[in-house]
Tab-separated table of C-alpha atoms and ligand atoms in Angstrom:
chain	number	residue	atom	x	y	z
G	1	UNK	CA	-25.295	-81.555	-47.727
G	2	UNK	CA	-27.282	-82.523	-44.582
G	3	UNK	CA	-26.498	-86.173	-43.506
G	4	UNK	CA	-30.050	-87.383	-44.151
G	5	UNK	CA	-29.961	-86.111	-47.739
G	6	UNK	CA	-26.448	-87.529	-48.255
G	7	UNK	CA	-27.627	-90.964	-47.082
G	8	UNK	CA	-30.712	-90.835	-49.346
G	9	UNK	CA	-28.688	-89.739	-52.335
G	10	UNK	CA	-25.973	-92.426	-51.819
G	11	UNK	CA	-28.668	-95.099	-51.390
G	12	UNK	CA	-30.266	-94.218	-54.715
G	13	UNK	CA	-26.843	-94.167	-56.398
G	14	UNK	CA	-25.940	-97.483	-54.748
G	15	UNK	CA	-29.207	-99.090	-55.890
G	16	UNK	CA	-28.693	-97.944	-59.474
G	17	UNK	CA	-25.093	-99.247	-59.517
G	18	UNK	CA	-26.316	-102.591	-58.143
G	19	UNK	CA	-28.994	-102.824	-60.845
G	20	UNK	CA	-26.414	-102.087	-63.536
G	21	UNK	CA	-23.918	-104.613	-62.061
G	22	UNK	CA	-26.674	-107.232	-61.722
G	23	UNK	CA	-27.721	-106.648	-65.343
G	24	UNK	CA	-24.066	-106.919	-66.474
G	25	UNK	CA	-23.588	-110.201	-64.545
G	26	UNK	CA	-26.818	-111.627	-66.014
G	27	UNK	CA	-25.760	-110.461	-69.479
G	28	UNK	CA	-22.389	-112.188	-69.137
G	29	UNK	CA	-24.153	-115.406	-68.080
G	30	UNK	CA	-26.408	-115.391	-71.145
G	31	UNK	CA	-23.603	-114.116	-73.379
G	32	UNK	CA	-25.136	-110.634	-74.171
G	33	UNK	CA	-23.679	-108.260	-71.579
G	34	UNK	CA	-24.217	-104.974	-73.515
G	35	UNK	CA	-27.903	-105.364	-74.381
G	36	UNK	CA	-28.559	-106.391	-70.740
G	37	UNK	CA	-26.687	-103.314	-69.501
G	38	UNK	CA	-28.577	-101.050	-71.934
G	39	UNK	CA	-31.925	-102.523	-70.842
G	40	UNK	CA	-31.087	-101.904	-67.180
G	41	UNK	CA	-30.025	-98.297	-67.946
G	42	UNK	CA	-33.280	-97.736	-69.862
G	43	UNK	CA	-35.294	-99.029	-66.879
G	44	UNK	CA	-33.410	-96.629	-64.590
G	45	UNK	CA	-34.114	-93.667	-66.924
G	46	UNK	CA	-37.839	-94.585	-67.127
G	47	UNK	CA	-38.057	-94.858	-63.342
G	48	UNK	CA	-36.328	-91.453	-62.909
G	49	UNK	CA	-38.790	-89.857	-65.362
G	50	UNK	CA	-41.710	-91.380	-63.479
G	51	UNK	CA	-40.463	-89.896	-60.153
G	52	UNK	CA	-39.869	-86.537	-61.828
G	53	UNK	CA	-43.451	-86.583	-63.105
G	54	UNK	CA	-44.759	-87.379	-59.604
G	55	UNK	CA	-42.806	-84.446	-58.226
G	56	UNK	CA	-44.152	-82.071	-60.865
G	57	UNK	CA	-47.687	-83.247	-60.124
G	58	UNK	CA	-47.140	-82.583	-56.412
G	59	UNK	CA	-45.928	-79.073	-57.196
G	60	UNK	CA	-49.059	-78.401	-59.197
G	61	UNK	CA	-51.516	-80.146	-56.886
G	62	UNK	CA	-54.021	-77.891	-55.101
G	63	UNK	CA	-54.865	-80.610	-52.592
G	64	UNK	CA	-52.752	-81.314	-49.579
G	65	UNK	CA	-50.917	-84.575	-50.541
G	66	UNK	CA	-49.305	-86.786	-47.886
G	67	UNK	CA	-45.496	-86.811	-47.813
G	68	UNK	CA	-43.673	-89.683	-49.560
G	69	UNK	CA	-42.495	-92.589	-47.457
G	70	UNK	CA	-39.339	-94.621	-47.916
G	71	UNK	CA	-35.738	-93.757	-48.491
G	72	UNK	CA	-33.764	-92.522	-51.452
G	73	UNK	CA	-33.032	-89.154	-53.099
G	74	UNK	CA	-36.461	-88.821	-54.775
G	75	UNK	CA	-38.331	-89.503	-51.536
G	76	UNK	CA	-36.136	-87.003	-49.696
G	77	UNK	CA	-36.835	-84.423	-52.404
G	78	UNK	CA	-40.532	-85.178	-52.138
G	79	UNK	CA	-40.475	-84.776	-48.346
G	80	UNK	CA	-38.549	-81.471	-48.582
G	81	UNK	CA	-41.068	-80.142	-51.056
G	82	UNK	CA	-43.934	-81.236	-48.812
G	83	UNK	CA	-42.353	-79.483	-45.842
G	84	UNK	CA	-41.754	-76.257	-47.774
G	85	UNK	CA	-45.361	-76.318	-49.043
G	86	UNK	CA	-46.560	-76.783	-45.467
G	87	UNK	CA	-44.424	-73.824	-44.286
G	88	UNK	CA	-45.704	-71.569	-47.085
G	89	UNK	CA	-49.302	-72.531	-46.328
G	90	UNK	CA	-49.034	-71.767	-42.613
G	91	UNK	CA	-47.185	-68.457	-43.312
G	92	UNK	CA	-49.974	-67.465	-45.693
G	93	UNK	CA	-52.596	-68.374	-43.090
G	94	UNK	CA	-50.821	-66.257	-40.459
G	95	UNK	CA	-50.597	-63.290	-42.864
G	96	UNK	CA	-54.295	-63.527	-43.741
G	97	UNK	CA	-55.168	-63.657	-40.028
G	98	UNK	CA	-52.963	-60.627	-39.353
G	99	UNK	CA	-54.521	-58.712	-42.237
G	100	UNK	CA	-57.993	-59.550	-40.934
G	101	UNK	CA	-56.997	-58.389	-37.453
G	102	UNK	CA	-55.612	-55.094	-38.834
G	103	UNK	CA	-58.739	-54.494	-40.856
G	104	UNK	CA	-60.933	-55.276	-37.856
G	105	UNK	CA	-58.866	-52.854	-35.713
G	106	UNK	CA	-59.052	-50.103	-38.353
G	107	UNK	CA	-62.786	-50.708	-38.764
G	108	UNK	CA	-63.314	-50.471	-35.000
G	109	UNK	CA	-61.458	-47.118	-34.733
G	110	UNK	CA	-63.672	-44.238	-33.619
G	111	UNK	CA	-61.830	-41.978	-36.108
G	112	UNK	CA	-62.599	-42.048	-39.821
G	113	UNK	CA	-59.712	-43.616	-41.751
G	114	UNK	CA	-59.676	-43.352	-45.553
G	115	UNK	CA	-56.957	-44.784	-47.802
G	116	UNK	CA	-56.415	-42.506	-50.799
G	117	UNK	CA	-54.493	-42.868	-54.011
G	118	UNK	CA	-52.271	-39.840	-54.018
G	119	UNK	CA	-52.167	-39.361	-57.788
G	120	UNK	CA	-55.784	-39.918	-58.698
G	121	UNK	CA	-57.089	-38.642	-55.316
G	122	UNK	CA	-59.521	-41.569	-55.312
G	123	UNK	CA	-60.813	-43.529	-52.321
G	124	UNK	CA	-59.232	-47.000	-52.048
G	125	UNK	CA	-60.615	-48.146	-48.699
G	126	UNK	CA	-62.383	-46.664	-45.665
G	127	UNK	CA	-63.608	-47.833	-42.276
G	128	UNK	CA	-67.077	-47.708	-40.722
G	129	UNK	CA	-66.482	-44.419	-38.925
G	130	UNK	CA	-65.968	-42.767	-42.341
G	131	UNK	CA	-69.653	-43.411	-43.103
G	132	UNK	CA	-70.700	-41.788	-39.816
G	133	UNK	CA	-68.311	-38.822	-39.937
G	134	UNK	CA	-67.703	-38.191	-43.643
G	135	UNK	CA	-70.770	-39.773	-45.242
G	136	UNK	CA	-68.796	-42.243	-47.390
G	137	UNK	CA	-70.934	-45.214	-48.525
G	138	UNK	CA	-69.674	-48.756	-49.130
G	139	UNK	CA	-69.198	-49.899	-51.891
G	140	UNK	CA	-70.503	-46.943	-53.953
G	141	UNK	CA	-67.708	-44.608	-52.858
G	142	UNK	CA	-64.795	-46.958	-53.533
G	143	UNK	CA	-62.771	-45.349	-56.341
G	144	UNK	CA	-64.811	-42.126	-55.953
G	145	UNK	CA	-62.950	-38.806	-56.196
G	146	UNK	CA	-62.375	-37.687	-52.605
G	147	UNK	CA	-62.569	-33.976	-53.510
G	148	UNK	CA	-66.057	-34.380	-55.031
G	149	UNK	CA	-67.274	-36.749	-52.351
G	150	UNK	CA	-66.210	-34.696	-49.329
G	151	UNK	CA	-67.435	-31.292	-50.474
G	152	UNK	CA	-67.569	-28.638	-49.013
G	153	UNK	CA	-64.291	-29.594	-47.299
G	154	UNK	CA	-61.352	-28.037	-49.201
G	155	UNK	CA	-59.841	-31.504	-49.722
G	156	UNK	CA	-58.436	-31.168	-53.280
G	157	UNK	CA	-56.720	-27.903	-52.435
G	158	UNK	CA	-55.416	-29.432	-49.226
G	159	UNK	CA	-54.120	-32.608	-50.913
G	160	UNK	CA	-52.330	-30.450	-53.459
G	161	UNK	CA	-50.065	-29.161	-50.656
G	162	UNK	CA	-48.712	-32.738	-50.530
G	163	UNK	CA	-46.669	-34.101	-47.672
G	164	UNK	CA	-46.458	-30.677	-46.045
G	165	UNK	CA	-50.214	-30.219	-45.752
G	166	UNK	CA	-50.968	-28.747	-42.321
G	167	UNK	CA	-53.761	-30.571	-40.424
G	168	UNK	CA	-57.211	-28.967	-40.737
G	169	UNK	CA	-58.010	-28.414	-37.070
G	170	UNK	CA	-61.650	-27.398	-37.227
G	171	UNK	CA	-63.623	-28.280	-40.354
G	172	UNK	CA	-67.363	-28.979	-40.695
G	173	UNK	CA	-68.451	-32.553	-41.442
G	174	UNK	CA	-69.946	-32.909	-44.970
G	175	UNK	CA	-72.942	-34.627	-43.320
G	176	UNK	CA	-73.681	-32.104	-40.587
G	177	UNK	CA	-71.907	-28.736	-40.233
G	178	UNK	CA	-72.533	-28.860	-36.455
G	179	UNK	CA	-70.105	-31.798	-36.254
G	180	UNK	CA	-66.580	-30.379	-36.200
G	181	UNK	CA	-63.726	-32.482	-37.554
G	182	UNK	CA	-59.984	-32.370	-37.261
G	183	UNK	CA	-58.396	-33.786	-40.439
G	184	UNK	CA	-54.890	-35.107	-40.856
G	185	UNK	CA	-53.066	-36.521	-43.870
G	186	UNK	CA	-50.528	-39.307	-43.319
G	187	UNK	CA	-48.443	-40.348	-46.356
G	188	UNK	CA	-47.498	-43.970	-45.685
G	189	UNK	CA	-46.259	-45.117	-49.075
G	190	UNK	CA	-45.257	-43.534	-52.372
G	191	UNK	CA	-48.814	-43.678	-53.734
G	192	UNK	CA	-51.112	-44.297	-50.789
G	193	UNK	CA	-52.061	-41.742	-48.158
G	194	UNK	CA	-54.213	-42.037	-45.079
G	195	UNK	CA	-56.812	-39.398	-44.366
G	196	UNK	CA	-57.730	-39.469	-40.683
G	197	UNK	CA	-60.725	-37.460	-39.465
G	198	UNK	CA	-61.544	-37.105	-35.760
G	199	UNK	CA	-64.742	-35.745	-34.255
G	200	UNK	CA	-63.655	-32.748	-32.142
G	201	UNK	CA	-67.136	-31.241	-31.642
G	202	UNK	CA	-67.042	-31.880	-27.882
G	203	UNK	CA	-63.584	-30.346	-27.579
G	204	UNK	CA	-64.668	-27.312	-29.610
G	205	UNK	CA	-67.771	-26.891	-27.436
G	206	UNK	CA	-65.644	-27.055	-24.280
G	207	UNK	CA	-63.230	-24.528	-25.780
G	208	UNK	CA	-66.176	-22.261	-26.581
G	209	UNK	CA	-67.517	-22.670	-23.009
G	210	UNK	CA	-64.072	-21.762	-21.654
G	211	UNK	CA	-63.853	-18.694	-23.899
G	212	UNK	CA	-67.377	-17.558	-22.991
G	213	UNK	CA	-66.642	-18.113	-19.307
G	214	UNK	CA	-63.480	-15.984	-19.373
G	215	UNK	CA	-65.217	-13.274	-21.429
G	216	UNK	CA	-68.280	-13.225	-19.123
G	217	UNK	CA	-66.268	-13.187	-15.896
G	218	UNK	CA	-64.077	-10.382	-17.236
G	219	UNK	CA	-67.137	-8.458	-18.330
G	220	UNK	CA	-68.864	-8.931	-14.952
G	221	UNK	CA	-65.739	-7.799	-13.101
G	222	UNK	CA	-65.525	-4.591	-15.070
G	223	UNK	CA	-68.404	-2.743	-13.359
G	224	UNK	CA	-67.481	-3.480	-9.699
G	225	UNK	CA	-63.904	-2.559	-10.496
G	226	UNK	CA	-64.944	0.755	-12.019
G	227	UNK	CA	-66.981	1.492	-8.865
G	228	UNK	CA	-64.070	0.603	-6.535
G	229	UNK	CA	-61.739	2.653	-8.693
G	230	UNK	CA	-64.103	5.619	-8.577
G	231	UNK	CA	-64.419	5.531	-4.769
G	232	UNK	CA	-60.664	5.200	-4.373
G	233	UNK	CA	-60.186	8.271	-6.547
G	234	UNK	CA	-62.595	10.195	-4.305
G	235	UNK	CA	-60.495	9.510	-1.220
G	236	UNK	CA	-57.850	12.190	-0.773
G	237	UNK	CA	-54.682	10.851	0.932
G	238	UNK	CA	-53.818	14.348	2.138
G	239	UNK	CA	-56.927	14.382	4.313
G	240	UNK	CA	-55.952	11.116	5.982
G	241	UNK	CA	-52.131	10.907	5.925
G	242	UNK	CA	-52.154	7.660	7.974
G	243	UNK	CA	-54.065	5.945	5.179
G	244	UNK	CA	-51.925	7.342	2.356
G	245	UNK	CA	-49.665	4.256	1.789
G	246	UNK	CA	-52.683	1.897	1.998
G	247	UNK	CA	-54.670	4.040	-0.429
G	248	UNK	CA	-51.824	4.202	-2.929
G	249	UNK	CA	-51.377	0.381	-2.763
G	250	UNK	CA	-55.146	-0.120	-3.197
G	251	UNK	CA	-55.114	2.182	-6.235
G	252	UNK	CA	-52.165	0.302	-7.729
G	253	UNK	CA	-53.839	-3.079	-7.233
G	254	UNK	CA	-57.189	-1.921	-8.591
G	255	UNK	CA	-55.390	-0.502	-11.643
G	256	UNK	CA	-53.662	-3.851	-12.127
G	257	UNK	CA	-56.972	-5.692	-11.884
G	258	UNK	CA	-58.554	-3.295	-14.373
G	259	UNK	CA	-55.642	-3.867	-16.773
G	260	UNK	CA	-55.959	-7.634	-16.326
G	261	UNK	CA	-59.686	-7.529	-17.071
G	262	UNK	CA	-59.127	-5.301	-20.108
G	263	UNK	CA	-56.420	-7.666	-21.431
G	264	UNK	CA	-58.662	-10.705	-20.874
G	265	UNK	CA	-61.504	-8.994	-22.746
G	266	UNK	CA	-59.164	-8.036	-25.603
G	267	UNK	CA	-57.955	-11.633	-25.829
G	268	UNK	CA	-61.513	-13.022	-25.793
G	269	UNK	CA	-62.512	-10.618	-28.542
G	270	UNK	CA	-59.492	-11.574	-30.661
G	271	UNK	CA	-60.150	-15.294	-30.140
G	272	UNK	CA	-63.765	-14.950	-31.229
G	273	UNK	CA	-62.769	-13.065	-34.384
G	274	UNK	CA	-62.214	-15.001	-37.617
G	275	UNK	CA	-60.906	-12.125	-39.692
G	276	UNK	CA	-59.692	-8.635	-39.062
G	277	UNK	CA	-60.397	-5.180	-40.498
G	278	UNK	CA	-58.894	-4.419	-43.877
G	279	UNK	CA	-57.957	-0.761	-43.624
G	280	UNK	CA	-54.722	1.020	-44.535
G	281	UNK	CA	-52.569	1.305	-41.406
G	282	UNK	CA	-50.375	4.436	-41.598
G	283	UNK	CA	-47.071	3.161	-40.258
G	284	UNK	CA	-45.238	6.471	-39.798
G	285	UNK	CA	-47.882	7.864	-37.444
G	286	UNK	CA	-48.167	4.489	-35.674
G	287	UNK	CA	-44.385	4.445	-35.161
G	288	UNK	CA	-44.511	8.016	-33.811
G	289	UNK	CA	-47.211	6.940	-31.321
G	290	UNK	CA	-45.084	3.965	-30.266
G	291	UNK	CA	-42.134	6.271	-29.667
G	292	UNK	CA	-44.259	8.596	-27.491
G	293	UNK	CA	-45.588	5.612	-25.509
G	294	UNK	CA	-42.115	4.157	-25.002
G	295	UNK	CA	-40.771	7.515	-23.807
G	296	UNK	CA	-43.723	8.026	-21.453
G	297	UNK	CA	-43.202	4.560	-19.943
G	298	UNK	CA	-39.438	4.875	-19.767
G	299	UNK	CA	-39.478	8.318	-18.107
G	300	UNK	CA	-36.058	9.053	-19.569
G	301	UNK	CA	-34.399	5.874	-18.292
G	302	UNK	CA	-33.768	4.464	-21.790
G	303	UNK	CA	-32.668	5.660	-25.218
G	304	UNK	CA	-35.543	5.114	-27.624
G	305	UNK	CA	-35.023	5.143	-31.407
G	306	UNK	CA	-37.585	4.564	-34.128
G	307	UNK	CA	-36.681	3.922	-37.765
G	308	UNK	CA	-38.821	3.415	-40.836
G	309	UNK	CA	-36.433	2.489	-43.619
G	310	UNK	CA	-39.007	1.713	-46.314
G	311	UNK	CA	-41.903	3.531	-47.819
G	312	UNK	CA	-44.611	1.025	-46.950
G	313	UNK	CA	-47.754	0.665	-44.882
G	314	UNK	CA	-49.792	-2.320	-43.768
G	315	UNK	CA	-53.305	-3.508	-44.494
G	316	UNK	CA	-55.147	-4.519	-41.346
G	317	UNK	CA	-56.695	-3.168	-38.187
G	318	UNK	CA	-54.900	-0.074	-36.875
G	319	UNK	CA	-56.350	-0.603	-33.399
G	320	UNK	CA	-55.266	-4.243	-33.126
G	321	UNK	CA	-51.828	-3.694	-34.633
G	322	UNK	CA	-51.281	-0.730	-32.324
G	323	UNK	CA	-52.254	-2.896	-29.340
G	324	UNK	CA	-49.818	-5.654	-30.408
G	325	UNK	CA	-46.886	-3.350	-31.165
G	326	UNK	CA	-47.373	-1.293	-28.009
G	327	UNK	CA	-47.345	-4.526	-25.952
G	328	UNK	CA	-43.945	-5.347	-27.458
G	329	UNK	CA	-42.665	-1.830	-26.820
G	330	UNK	CA	-44.004	-1.843	-23.222
G	331	UNK	CA	-42.263	-5.183	-22.607
G	332	UNK	CA	-38.997	-3.818	-24.017
G	333	UNK	CA	-39.177	-0.866	-21.612
G	334	UNK	CA	-40.266	-3.074	-18.683
G	335	UNK	CA	-37.601	-5.718	-19.102
G	336	UNK	CA	-34.662	-3.413	-19.887
G	337	UNK	CA	-32.761	-1.872	-16.965
G	338	UNK	CA	-32.155	1.882	-16.889
G	339	UNK	CA	-29.518	3.055	-19.377
G	340	UNK	CA	-30.531	0.477	-22.003
G	341	UNK	CA	-31.531	1.000	-25.651
G	342	UNK	CA	-34.861	0.305	-27.289
G	343	UNK	CA	-35.056	0.340	-31.103
G	344	UNK	CA	-38.260	0.054	-33.053
G	345	UNK	CA	-37.880	-0.497	-36.815
G	346	UNK	CA	-40.131	-1.113	-39.776
G	347	UNK	CA	-38.800	-2.267	-43.163
G	348	UNK	CA	-39.647	-4.342	-46.223
G	349	UNK	CA	-38.605	-8.005	-46.327
G	350	UNK	CA	-36.719	-9.657	-49.183
G	351	UNK	CA	-39.872	-11.637	-50.105
G	352	UNK	CA	-41.977	-8.484	-50.558
G	353	UNK	CA	-43.467	-8.644	-47.059
G	354	UNK	CA	-42.608	-6.325	-44.195
G	355	UNK	CA	-41.208	-6.705	-40.709
G	356	UNK	CA	-41.630	-4.651	-37.555
G	357	UNK	CA	-38.879	-5.237	-35.013
G	358	UNK	CA	-38.627	-4.212	-31.376
G	359	UNK	CA	-35.074	-4.608	-30.150
G	360	UNK	CA	-33.903	-4.068	-26.577
G	361	UNK	CA	-30.714	-4.448	-24.585
G	362	UNK	CA	-32.558	-5.861	-21.557
G	363	UNK	CA	-32.509	-8.960	-19.367
G	364	UNK	CA	-33.169	-11.355	-22.269
G	365	UNK	CA	-35.134	-14.612	-22.144
G	366	UNK	CA	-33.510	-18.031	-21.523
G	367	UNK	CA	-33.853	-20.267	-24.616
G	368	UNK	CA	-35.803	-22.917	-22.649
G	369	UNK	CA	-38.681	-20.428	-22.102
G	370	UNK	CA	-38.985	-19.244	-25.717
G	371	UNK	CA	-41.300	-22.012	-27.029
G	372	UNK	CA	-43.933	-21.219	-24.353
G	373	UNK	CA	-43.460	-17.481	-23.962
G	374	UNK	CA	-46.621	-16.543	-25.954
G	375	UNK	CA	-48.911	-18.710	-23.793
G	376	UNK	CA	-51.226	-16.700	-21.578
G	377	UNK	CA	-49.881	-16.092	-18.058
G	378	UNK	CA	-46.559	-17.695	-18.952
G	379	UNK	CA	-43.778	-15.641	-17.431
G	380	UNK	CA	-40.029	-16.147	-17.108
G	381	UNK	CA	-40.115	-14.562	-13.674
G	382	UNK	CA	-43.583	-14.086	-12.155
G	383	UNK	CA	-42.349	-11.783	-9.424
G	384	UNK	CA	-40.479	-9.502	-11.831
G	385	UNK	CA	-43.444	-9.353	-14.219
G	386	UNK	CA	-45.902	-8.488	-11.371
G	387	UNK	CA	-43.524	-5.972	-9.844
G	388	UNK	CA	-43.222	-4.226	-13.225
G	389	UNK	CA	-46.988	-4.200	-13.784
G	390	UNK	CA	-47.254	-7.051	-16.320
G	391	UNK	CA	-50.446	-9.082	-16.665
G	392	UNK	CA	-48.879	-12.099	-18.391
G	393	UNK	CA	-51.206	-11.642	-21.377
G	394	UNK	CA	-49.235	-9.208	-23.563
G	395	UNK	CA	-47.517	-11.710	-25.856
G	396	UNK	CA	-50.669	-13.857	-26.133
G	397	UNK	CA	-52.445	-10.736	-27.463
G	398	UNK	CA	-49.544	-10.089	-29.864
G	399	UNK	CA	-49.715	-13.672	-31.162
G	400	UNK	CA	-53.466	-13.512	-31.784
G	401	UNK	CA	-53.322	-10.135	-33.519
G	402	UNK	CA	-50.533	-11.381	-35.794
G	403	UNK	CA	-52.453	-14.580	-36.580
G	404	UNK	CA	-55.435	-12.506	-37.651
G	405	UNK	CA	-53.094	-10.644	-40.017
G	406	UNK	CA	-51.498	-13.900	-41.302
G	407	UNK	CA	-48.251	-12.666	-39.769
G	408	UNK	CA	-45.807	-14.527	-37.519
G	409	UNK	CA	-43.802	-13.583	-34.463
G	410	UNK	CA	-40.101	-14.418	-34.290
G	411	UNK	CA	-38.184	-14.018	-31.031
G	412	UNK	CA	-34.409	-13.960	-30.671
G	413	UNK	CA	-33.006	-13.430	-27.218
G	414	UNK	CA	-29.832	-13.782	-25.251
G	415	UNK	CA	-29.762	-13.613	-21.469
G	416	UNK	CA	-27.994	-10.459	-20.311
G	417	UNK	CA	-27.757	-9.019	-23.843
G	418	UNK	CA	-31.355	-8.374	-24.871
G	419	UNK	CA	-34.139	-9.525	-27.165
G	420	UNK	CA	-35.476	-8.897	-30.667
G	421	UNK	CA	-39.193	-9.419	-31.340
G	422	UNK	CA	-39.937	-9.434	-35.104
G	423	UNK	CA	-43.436	-9.379	-36.597
G	424	UNK	CA	-43.261	-10.698	-40.185
G	425	UNK	CA	-46.137	-9.688	-42.463
G	426	UNK	CA	-46.774	-11.452	-45.803
G	427	UNK	CA	-46.553	-9.431	-49.070
G	428	UNK	CA	-50.343	-9.463	-49.273
G	429	UNK	CA	-50.508	-7.282	-46.137
G	430	UNK	CA	-48.083	-4.608	-47.423
G	431	UNK	CA	-48.576	-1.686	-49.815
G	432	UNK	CA	-46.698	1.496	-50.742
G	433	UNK	CA	-47.802	4.148	-48.271
G	434	UNK	CA	-48.654	6.922	-50.797
G	435	UNK	CA	-51.767	4.882	-51.637
G	436	UNK	CA	-52.983	5.102	-48.064
G	437	UNK	CA	-52.405	8.833	-48.005
G	438	UNK	CA	-54.677	9.127	-51.018
G	439	UNK	CA	-57.205	7.080	-49.093
G	440	UNK	CA	-56.883	4.089	-51.397
G	441	UNK	CA	-59.095	1.161	-50.620
G	442	UNK	CA	-57.505	-2.250	-50.460
G	443	UNK	CA	-60.151	-3.671	-52.742
G	444	UNK	CA	-59.011	-1.300	-55.455
G	445	UNK	CA	-55.355	-2.159	-54.987
G	446	UNK	CA	-55.697	-5.928	-55.106
G	447	UNK	CA	-58.126	-8.399	-56.620
G	448	UNK	CA	-60.382	-9.859	-53.888
G	449	UNK	CA	-59.064	-13.409	-54.460
G	450	UNK	CA	-55.576	-12.454	-53.253
G	451	UNK	CA	-56.962	-11.560	-49.847
G	452	UNK	CA	-58.310	-14.991	-49.053
G	453	UNK	CA	-57.014	-16.682	-45.917
L	1	ADP	P1	-46.107	-9.709	-18.999
L	1	ADP	O1	-47.331	-8.910	-18.831
L	1	ADP	O2	-45.744	-10.533	-17.803
L	1	ADP	O3	-44.978	-8.911	-19.535
L	1	ADP	P2	-46.131	-10.918	-21.591
L	1	ADP	O4	-47.020	-11.948	-22.174
L	1	ADP	O5	-46.064	-9.613	-22.264
L	1	ADP	O6	-46.524	-10.808	-20.079
L	1	ADP	O7	-44.673	-11.531	-21.529
L	1	ADP	C1	-44.482	-12.823	-21.007
L	1	ADP	C2	-43.129	-12.926	-20.362
L	1	ADP	O8	-42.143	-12.833	-21.373
L	1	ADP	C3	-42.812	-11.812	-19.408
L	1	ADP	O9	-43.287	-12.112	-18.100
L	1	ADP	C4	-41.306	-11.766	-19.453
L	1	ADP	O10	-40.776	-12.715	-18.560
L	1	ADP	C5	-40.988	-12.204	-20.861
L	1	ADP	N1	-40.683	-11.069	-21.757
L	1	ADP	C6	-41.511	-10.486	-22.641
L	1	ADP	N2	-40.899	-9.516	-23.316
L	1	ADP	C7	-39.625	-9.483	-22.866
L	1	ADP	C8	-38.466	-8.697	-23.187
L	1	ADP	N3	-38.498	-7.731	-24.101
L	1	ADP	N4	-37.322	-8.968	-22.509
L	1	ADP	C9	-37.264	-9.939	-21.589
L	1	ADP	N5	-38.326	-10.707	-21.243
L	1	ADP	C10	-39.484	-10.492	-21.861
């Protein structure tokens, strides 16, 4: 027990003993010790009850009562209670201030922040930016169903994916389709989720300007390059032997520039596209073309094998898929030293999808480069890529083509041993190839709903 409390308690005890002793002495004087003692004890009990009542009243009081003065156990208890009430009050005040500050900060955010109940998908709270960006109105939209309120955004479908919902990177605002939003879901408790929407219209416009710029520059460069190429072809090195090495270098460089421009235009076209063609892609003839291309590029320096182990074709754009696969095959030839092996394979996946693999026994790619290898102009070795005629855009084209086909690219590589590039297609993109031979239309093979996305 703290000394102050011990002193208070012993004082109260001491006082009560004194009262009892005094009463006993008085009782002995008048000849009735026991009634005197009983009377004193009764007084003590009444006094204790009175203090207990005061304490209970203090506990219940809404007003701020002053602390008790004086000594003794009851006064100490009173003071302790007063102190604890004071502490609780100031803690509560601090919490309320903090809550106000958090709310003010959330309200001042330029992004829309909406608190949702995960189970009922109803709006619990939202900040001011939600009115500007999502059209939510206070207080009418509190407890409103977020799916109904934020139409035409695919919110209900998106929320159903739960914690693993991928952010929606470019969605139209329900108020104005010209305003583009990026939406993110943040689960922060078992039942409450945060929906954060950011206005990315400016970013999207800049991205569009960048895309248009690259496409326009590439387009403008095409004509002068064709002219230069044409004139270079007219010059015969045999007529001017001194100029022969310069002419051949100029031809090589103009071919490289033409290839670069063509790749940039392909990439711009793919970026601008939202969906791809939906035709049957005959895989056996495509694989035969890839083999011919690999052999023509290799000029007998590599062993090329092609294997189609399953009877399946793809749905998609033959032209785009050919461009993606031939980029992978060209890379395999380019980055594999003479004497190496290049294997191209196409087979069904365990999940009903299909996978096209291009395997080589070439230089390989260090693991540190793999995460960025599909970025445009990203090269492991710029000098080697240029020397071998690469533009630095091949894998970016592959990535975009696969995205348009809802497929993904997987790369495994080991330096000095080689690389495997696998293009995984979902089951929806695969069909038995006899249908394509009969000229089957995809619409007949599958209900339209299964092609969404
Ligand atoms: P590039 O035109 O330079 O080949 P890509 O986008 O096709 O551009 O490839 C990017 C880089 O990835 C290449 O510069 C090369 O370093 C590396 N790369 C691609 N394919 C292979 C491969 N099969 N083996 C080793 N490195 C590769």
